[in-house]
C-alpha cells in the first residue's frame, strides 16, 4: 500500500513501477493509434485556433490511457491534453499528451508520439517533480524512457546529449504556436536566428524534439507557448541524458519558454534567443 507520497524523495522502485506501467500503456495506445490512422482520420474539432485541431483518435487515445492507469493506480491524478482531469489522492499525477504532433498525425507524417509522464506534486511545471517518462513514436517504434536519477534510454541504449558546440555550428530544433500573432513574432525571430546557427529543424512534435536533444540528434531545442503535457515527459528524458531544460531567468520550462541544451550552452542560447526576440 503506497501512502500519500511527499514530493521530497520518492523511492526508486516507485519510479520503476511507474515507468513500466507507462511503457505498457504507451505501447498499447500506440498500436491503437496507428491502426486507427490506417482507417483514415479527419479533424473532429478546432481548439485554440482554426489550425489547432483534434481528431477523434486523440480523444480515444486519452480515454484508453486514463482507463488503463485507473485500473492499476485508481488513486493517482490525471492531467491530459484533451481535457481529462482527475485530482490526485496518492500524490502522483499523470501528465499525458495522447498524440503529440497531431498535425503530423493528421497528414500521415510518421513523426508523432504518445507522451506520458508521472509527476509528484501538483500538475504544475513550476513545482512538480517528474519521476518517470515515456515518449513513443508508434510508427518508428522508437521508445524513449527515463526515471528520475535513473538515466534516459532509447530502447535499451543509454542516452547522452552531444558535446557542447559553438552556436554558429549548432543544429537547433524549434516549433511554432497555433496563434497567428505569436507565429508572426516567431517567424520574424527565426529569420534573425538562421544566420547565427548551423540550421533549424521544425519537426512538429515537442516531446520528440526534447528526445532529439537527449539522443544527440540536435544540439538544442526551444519553443514558447507549450502546454505542460507537451514537455512533461520529454523534459525528464532530456534532463536524464545530461541536458539542462529550463525557461528564461532561471525559471523552469513552461509556456513562457522551454529550452533544452548542454549545460555549457544554455546561457549563450538564452542570450541569443532574447536578442532575436524569440
Ligand atoms: C504540438 C507540439 C509542437 C508545437 C505545436 C503543438 P500537439 O503539440 O508538439 O511542438 O509546435 O504547436 O503544440 O498540439 O500536437 O499536441
PDB file of C-alpha atoms in Angstrom, residues 15-186:
ATOM      1  CA  UNK A  15       9.763   5.326 -10.312  1.00  0.00           C
ATOM      2  CA  UNK A  16      10.492   1.990 -11.986  1.00  0.00           C
ATOM      3  CA  UNK A  17       6.986   0.746 -11.186  1.00  0.00           C
ATOM      4  CA  UNK A  18       5.506   3.910 -12.716  1.00  0.00           C
ATOM      5  CA  UNK A  19       7.805   3.583 -15.742  1.00  0.00           C
ATOM      6  CA  UNK A  20       6.843   0.022 -16.565  1.00  0.00           C
ATOM      7  CA  UNK A  21       3.143   0.877 -16.273  1.00  0.00           C
ATOM      8  CA  UNK A  22       3.549   3.957 -18.521  1.00  0.00           C
ATOM      9  CA  UNK A  23       5.593   1.973 -21.061  1.00  0.00           C
ATOM     10  CA  UNK A  24       2.991  -0.810 -21.401  1.00  0.00           C
ATOM     11  CA  UNK A  25       0.143   1.703 -21.766  1.00  0.00           C
ATOM     12  CA  UNK A  26       2.043   3.916 -24.245  1.00  0.00           C
ATOM     13  CA  UNK A  27       2.844   0.906 -26.452  1.00  0.00           C
ATOM     14  CA  UNK A  28      -0.768  -0.333 -26.376  1.00  0.00           C
ATOM     15  CA  UNK A  29      -2.044   3.154 -27.187  1.00  0.00           C
ATOM     16  CA  UNK A  30       0.498   3.482 -29.969  1.00  0.00           C
ATOM     17  CA  UNK A  31      -0.789   0.310 -31.620  1.00  0.00           C
ATOM     18  CA  UNK A  32      -4.362   1.592 -31.364  1.00  0.00           C
ATOM     19  CA  UNK A  33      -3.445   4.982 -32.855  1.00  0.00           C
ATOM     20  CA  UNK A  34      -1.547   3.506 -35.832  1.00  0.00           C
ATOM     21  CA  UNK A  35      -4.380   1.077 -36.514  1.00  0.00           C
ATOM     22  CA  UNK A  36      -6.965   3.890 -36.312  1.00  0.00           C
ATOM     23  CA  UNK A  37      -4.961   6.007 -38.734  1.00  0.00           C
ATOM     24  CA  UNK A  38      -4.980   3.182 -41.294  1.00  0.00           C
ATOM     25  CA  UNK A  39      -8.776   3.655 -41.478  1.00  0.00           C
ATOM     26  CA  UNK A  40      -8.306   7.335 -42.350  1.00  0.00           C
ATOM     27  CA  UNK A  41      -8.565  10.273 -39.963  1.00  0.00           C
ATOM     28  CA  UNK A  42     -10.195  13.684 -40.085  1.00  0.00           C
ATOM     29  CA  UNK A  43     -10.495  16.799 -37.968  1.00  0.00           C
ATOM     30  CA  UNK A  44     -13.097  16.329 -35.224  1.00  0.00           C
ATOM     31  CA  UNK A  45     -12.799  19.828 -33.806  1.00  0.00           C
ATOM     32  CA  UNK A  46     -10.727  23.009 -33.585  1.00  0.00           C
ATOM     33  CA  UNK A  47      -9.386  24.194 -30.232  1.00  0.00           C
ATOM     34  CA  UNK A  48      -7.478  27.444 -29.562  1.00  0.00           C
ATOM     35  CA  UNK A  49      -7.388  28.477 -33.229  1.00  0.00           C
ATOM     36  CA  UNK A  50      -8.515  27.244 -36.688  1.00  0.00           C
ATOM     37  CA  UNK A  51      -5.178  25.388 -37.071  1.00  0.00           C
ATOM     38  CA  UNK A  52      -5.204  23.852 -33.563  1.00  0.00           C
ATOM     39  CA  UNK A  53      -7.051  20.658 -34.433  1.00  0.00           C
ATOM     40  CA  UNK A  54      -8.074  17.488 -32.605  1.00  0.00           C
ATOM     41  CA  UNK A  55      -9.146  14.144 -34.060  1.00  0.00           C
ATOM     42  CA  UNK A  56     -11.411  11.523 -32.513  1.00  0.00           C
ATOM     43  CA  UNK A  57      -8.316   9.330 -32.230  1.00  0.00           C
ATOM     44  CA  UNK A  58      -6.650  11.887 -29.896  1.00  0.00           C
ATOM     45  CA  UNK A  59      -9.711  11.632 -27.638  1.00  0.00           C
ATOM     46  CA  UNK A  60      -9.948   7.831 -27.828  1.00  0.00           C
ATOM     47  CA  UNK A  61      -6.245   7.549 -27.035  1.00  0.00           C
ATOM     48  CA  UNK A  62      -6.594   9.774 -23.970  1.00  0.00           C
ATOM     49  CA  UNK A  63      -9.572   7.733 -22.773  1.00  0.00           C
ATOM     50  CA  UNK A  64      -7.644   4.477 -23.220  1.00  0.00           C
ATOM     51  CA  UNK A  65      -4.629   5.777 -21.276  1.00  0.00           C
ATOM     52  CA  UNK A  66      -6.819   7.089 -18.481  1.00  0.00           C
ATOM     53  CA  UNK A  67      -8.761   3.817 -18.208  1.00  0.00           C
ATOM     54  CA  UNK A  68      -5.617   1.674 -18.095  1.00  0.00           C
ATOM     55  CA  UNK A  69      -3.972   3.880 -15.456  1.00  0.00           C
ATOM     56  CA  UNK A  70      -7.106   3.854 -13.273  1.00  0.00           C
ATOM     57  CA  UNK A  71      -7.277   0.036 -13.486  1.00  0.00           C
ATOM     58  CA  UNK A  72      -3.842  -0.229 -11.798  1.00  0.00           C
ATOM     59  CA  UNK A  73      -3.490   3.039  -9.829  1.00  0.00           C
ATOM     60  CA  UNK A  74      -7.018   4.375  -9.128  1.00  0.00           C
ATOM     61  CA  UNK A  75      -5.830   6.966  -6.552  1.00  0.00           C
ATOM     62  CA  UNK A  76      -3.494   8.781  -8.979  1.00  0.00           C
ATOM     63  CA  UNK A  77      -4.398  12.074 -10.634  1.00  0.00           C
ATOM     64  CA  UNK A  78      -4.714  12.664 -14.380  1.00  0.00           C
ATOM     65  CA  UNK A  79      -3.929  15.766 -16.448  1.00  0.00           C
ATOM     66  CA  UNK A  80      -4.478  15.244 -20.176  1.00  0.00           C
ATOM     67  CA  UNK A  81      -4.364  17.472 -23.263  1.00  0.00           C
ATOM     68  CA  UNK A  82      -7.846  16.562 -24.379  1.00  0.00           C
ATOM     69  CA  UNK A  83      -9.386  17.766 -21.141  1.00  0.00           C
ATOM     70  CA  UNK A  84      -9.478  14.798 -18.767  1.00  0.00           C
ATOM     71  CA  UNK A  85      -8.678  15.971 -15.223  1.00  0.00           C
ATOM     72  CA  UNK A  86      -8.574  13.911 -12.030  1.00  0.00           C
ATOM     73  CA  UNK A  87      -7.271  15.238  -8.709  1.00  0.00           C
ATOM     74  CA  UNK A  88      -4.668  13.005  -7.022  1.00  0.00           C
ATOM     75  CA  UNK A  89      -5.135  11.174  -3.725  1.00  0.00           C
ATOM     76  CA  UNK A  90      -1.778   9.409  -3.918  1.00  0.00           C
ATOM     77  CA  UNK A  91       0.451  12.425  -4.587  1.00  0.00           C
ATOM     78  CA  UNK A  92       1.174  11.152  -8.124  1.00  0.00           C
ATOM     79  CA  UNK A  93      -0.372  12.713 -11.247  1.00  0.00           C
ATOM     80  CA  UNK A  94      -0.064  11.509 -14.842  1.00  0.00           C
ATOM     81  CA  UNK A  95       0.585  14.315 -17.358  1.00  0.00           C
ATOM     82  CA  UNK A  96      -0.457  12.982 -20.751  1.00  0.00           C
ATOM     83  CA  UNK A  97      -0.348  14.044 -24.385  1.00  0.00           C
ATOM     84  CA  UNK A  98      -2.204  11.170 -26.102  1.00  0.00           C
ATOM     85  CA  UNK A  99      -0.966  12.215 -29.567  1.00  0.00           C
ATOM     86  CA  UNK A 100       1.770  14.828 -29.542  1.00  0.00           C
ATOM     87  CA  UNK A 101       2.215  16.104 -33.082  1.00  0.00           C
ATOM     88  CA  UNK A 102      -1.473  15.895 -34.011  1.00  0.00           C
ATOM     89  CA  UNK A 103      -0.973  17.809 -37.270  1.00  0.00           C
ATOM     90  CA  UNK A 104       1.723  15.308 -38.318  1.00  0.00           C
ATOM     91  CA  UNK A 105      -0.702  12.504 -37.381  1.00  0.00           C
ATOM     92  CA  UNK A 106      -3.479  14.117 -39.438  1.00  0.00           C
ATOM     93  CA  UNK A 107      -1.207  14.379 -42.512  1.00  0.00           C
ATOM     94  CA  UNK A 108       0.294  10.916 -42.064  1.00  0.00           C
ATOM     95  CA  UNK A 109       3.769  12.269 -41.323  1.00  0.00           C
ATOM     96  CA  UNK A 110       5.335   9.416 -39.281  1.00  0.00           C
ATOM     97  CA  UNK A 111       6.619  11.754 -36.584  1.00  0.00           C
ATOM     98  CA  UNK A 112       4.172  11.918 -33.678  1.00  0.00           C
ATOM     99  CA  UNK A 113       4.224  10.417 -30.210  1.00  0.00           C
ATOM    100  CA  UNK A 114       2.383   9.132 -27.181  1.00  0.00           C
ATOM    101  CA  UNK A 115       3.808  11.118 -24.270  1.00  0.00           C
ATOM    102  CA  UNK A 116       3.204  10.024 -20.646  1.00  0.00           C
ATOM    103  CA  UNK A 117       4.881  11.413 -17.515  1.00  0.00           C
ATOM    104  CA  UNK A 118       4.308  10.630 -13.834  1.00  0.00           C
ATOM    105  CA  UNK A 119       4.915  13.619 -11.552  1.00  0.00           C
ATOM    106  CA  UNK A 120       4.863  14.065  -7.791  1.00  0.00           C
ATOM    107  CA  UNK A 121       3.003  17.135  -6.561  1.00  0.00           C
ATOM    108  CA  UNK A 122       0.550  19.332  -8.472  1.00  0.00           C
ATOM    109  CA  UNK A 123       0.485  19.067 -12.328  1.00  0.00           C
ATOM    110  CA  UNK A 124       2.273  22.437 -12.458  1.00  0.00           C
ATOM    111  CA  UNK A 125       5.618  22.638 -14.312  1.00  0.00           C
ATOM    112  CA  UNK A 126       6.836  25.250 -11.834  1.00  0.00           C
ATOM    113  CA  UNK A 127       6.604  22.846  -8.867  1.00  0.00           C
ATOM    114  CA  UNK A 128       6.142  19.248  -9.995  1.00  0.00           C
ATOM    115  CA  UNK A 129       8.843  16.548  -9.565  1.00  0.00           C
ATOM    116  CA  UNK A 130       8.955  14.318 -12.617  1.00  0.00           C
ATOM    117  CA  UNK A 131       9.528  10.679 -11.648  1.00  0.00           C
ATOM    118  CA  UNK A 132       9.056   8.626 -14.810  1.00  0.00           C
ATOM    119  CA  UNK A 133       8.622   9.409 -18.519  1.00  0.00           C
ATOM    120  CA  UNK A 134       7.813   7.601 -21.754  1.00  0.00           C
ATOM    121  CA  UNK A 135       7.714   9.032 -25.264  1.00  0.00           C
ATOM    122  CA  UNK A 136       6.996   6.511 -28.028  1.00  0.00           C
ATOM    123  CA  UNK A 137       6.801   7.129 -31.771  1.00  0.00           C
ATOM    124  CA  UNK A 138       4.332   4.344 -32.674  1.00  0.00           C
ATOM    125  CA  UNK A 139       5.257   4.385 -36.376  1.00  0.00           C
ATOM    126  CA  UNK A 140       9.029   4.011 -35.980  1.00  0.00           C
ATOM    127  CA  UNK A 141       8.692   2.048 -32.732  1.00  0.00           C
ATOM    128  CA  UNK A 142      11.275   4.280 -31.050  1.00  0.00           C
ATOM    129  CA  UNK A 143      10.695   4.132 -27.287  1.00  0.00           C
ATOM    130  CA  UNK A 144      12.319   6.844 -25.153  1.00  0.00           C
ATOM    131  CA  UNK A 145      12.208   6.374 -21.384  1.00  0.00           C
ATOM    132  CA  UNK A 146      13.626   7.875 -18.206  1.00  0.00           C
ATOM    133  CA  UNK A 147      13.271   7.777 -14.438  1.00  0.00           C
ATOM    134  CA  UNK A 148      14.416  10.482 -12.012  1.00  0.00           C
ATOM    135  CA  UNK A 149      18.065   9.689 -11.234  1.00  0.00           C
ATOM    136  CA  UNK A 150      17.852   6.521 -13.345  1.00  0.00           C
ATOM    137  CA  UNK A 151      19.097   7.858 -16.691  1.00  0.00           C
ATOM    138  CA  UNK A 152      17.443   8.093 -20.110  1.00  0.00           C
ATOM    139  CA  UNK A 153      17.166   5.367 -22.734  1.00  0.00           C
ATOM    140  CA  UNK A 154      16.168   4.752 -26.314  1.00  0.00           C
ATOM    141  CA  UNK A 155      15.107   1.130 -26.117  1.00  0.00           C
ATOM    142  CA  UNK A 156      17.997  -0.427 -24.153  1.00  0.00           C
ATOM    143  CA  UNK A 157      20.564   2.156 -25.300  1.00  0.00           C
ATOM    144  CA  UNK A 158      21.569   4.710 -22.645  1.00  0.00           C
ATOM    145  CA  UNK A 159      21.318   8.241 -23.957  1.00  0.00           C
ATOM    146  CA  UNK A 160      23.726  11.179 -23.663  1.00  0.00           C
ATOM    147  CA  UNK A 161      23.499  14.627 -25.210  1.00  0.00           C
ATOM    148  CA  UNK A 162      26.044  15.934 -27.736  1.00  0.00           C
ATOM    149  CA  UNK A 163      29.179  17.697 -26.531  1.00  0.00           C
ATOM    150  CA  UNK A 164      28.700  21.493 -26.443  1.00  0.00           C
ATOM    151  CA  UNK A 165      29.176  23.231 -29.807  1.00  0.00           C
ATOM    152  CA  UNK A 166      29.522  26.912 -30.699  1.00  0.00           C
ATOM    153  CA  UNK A 167      26.085  28.317 -31.572  1.00  0.00           C
ATOM    154  CA  UNK A 168      27.202  29.017 -35.121  1.00  0.00           C
ATOM    155  CA  UNK A 169      27.697  25.258 -35.536  1.00  0.00           C
ATOM    156  CA  UNK A 170      24.578  24.227 -33.635  1.00  0.00           C
ATOM    157  CA  UNK A 171      21.552  22.435 -35.101  1.00  0.00           C
ATOM    158  CA  UNK A 172      18.505  23.847 -33.328  1.00  0.00           C
ATOM    159  CA  UNK A 173      15.008  22.371 -33.163  1.00  0.00           C
ATOM    160  CA  UNK A 174      12.015  24.619 -32.558  1.00  0.00           C
ATOM    161  CA  UNK A 175       8.291  24.910 -33.142  1.00  0.00           C
ATOM    162  CA  UNK A 176       5.515  27.424 -33.692  1.00  0.00           C
ATOM    163  CA  UNK A 177       2.351  28.211 -31.804  1.00  0.00           C
ATOM    164  CA  UNK A 178      -1.223  27.882 -33.084  1.00  0.00           C
ATOM    165  CA  UNK A 179      -1.944  31.621 -32.714  1.00  0.00           C
ATOM    166  CA  UNK A 180      -1.449  33.806 -35.781  1.00  0.00           C
ATOM    167  CA  UNK A 181       0.004  36.721 -33.743  1.00  0.00           C
ATOM    168  CA  UNK A 182       2.580  34.536 -31.999  1.00  0.00           C
ATOM    169  CA  UNK A 183       3.505  32.822 -35.273  1.00  0.00           C
ATOM    170  CA  UNK A 184       4.218  36.204 -36.806  1.00  0.00           C
ATOM    171  CA  UNK A 185       6.626  37.008 -33.962  1.00  0.00           C
ATOM    172  CA  UNK A 186       8.178  33.521 -34.053  1.00  0.00           C
TER     173      UNK A 186
END
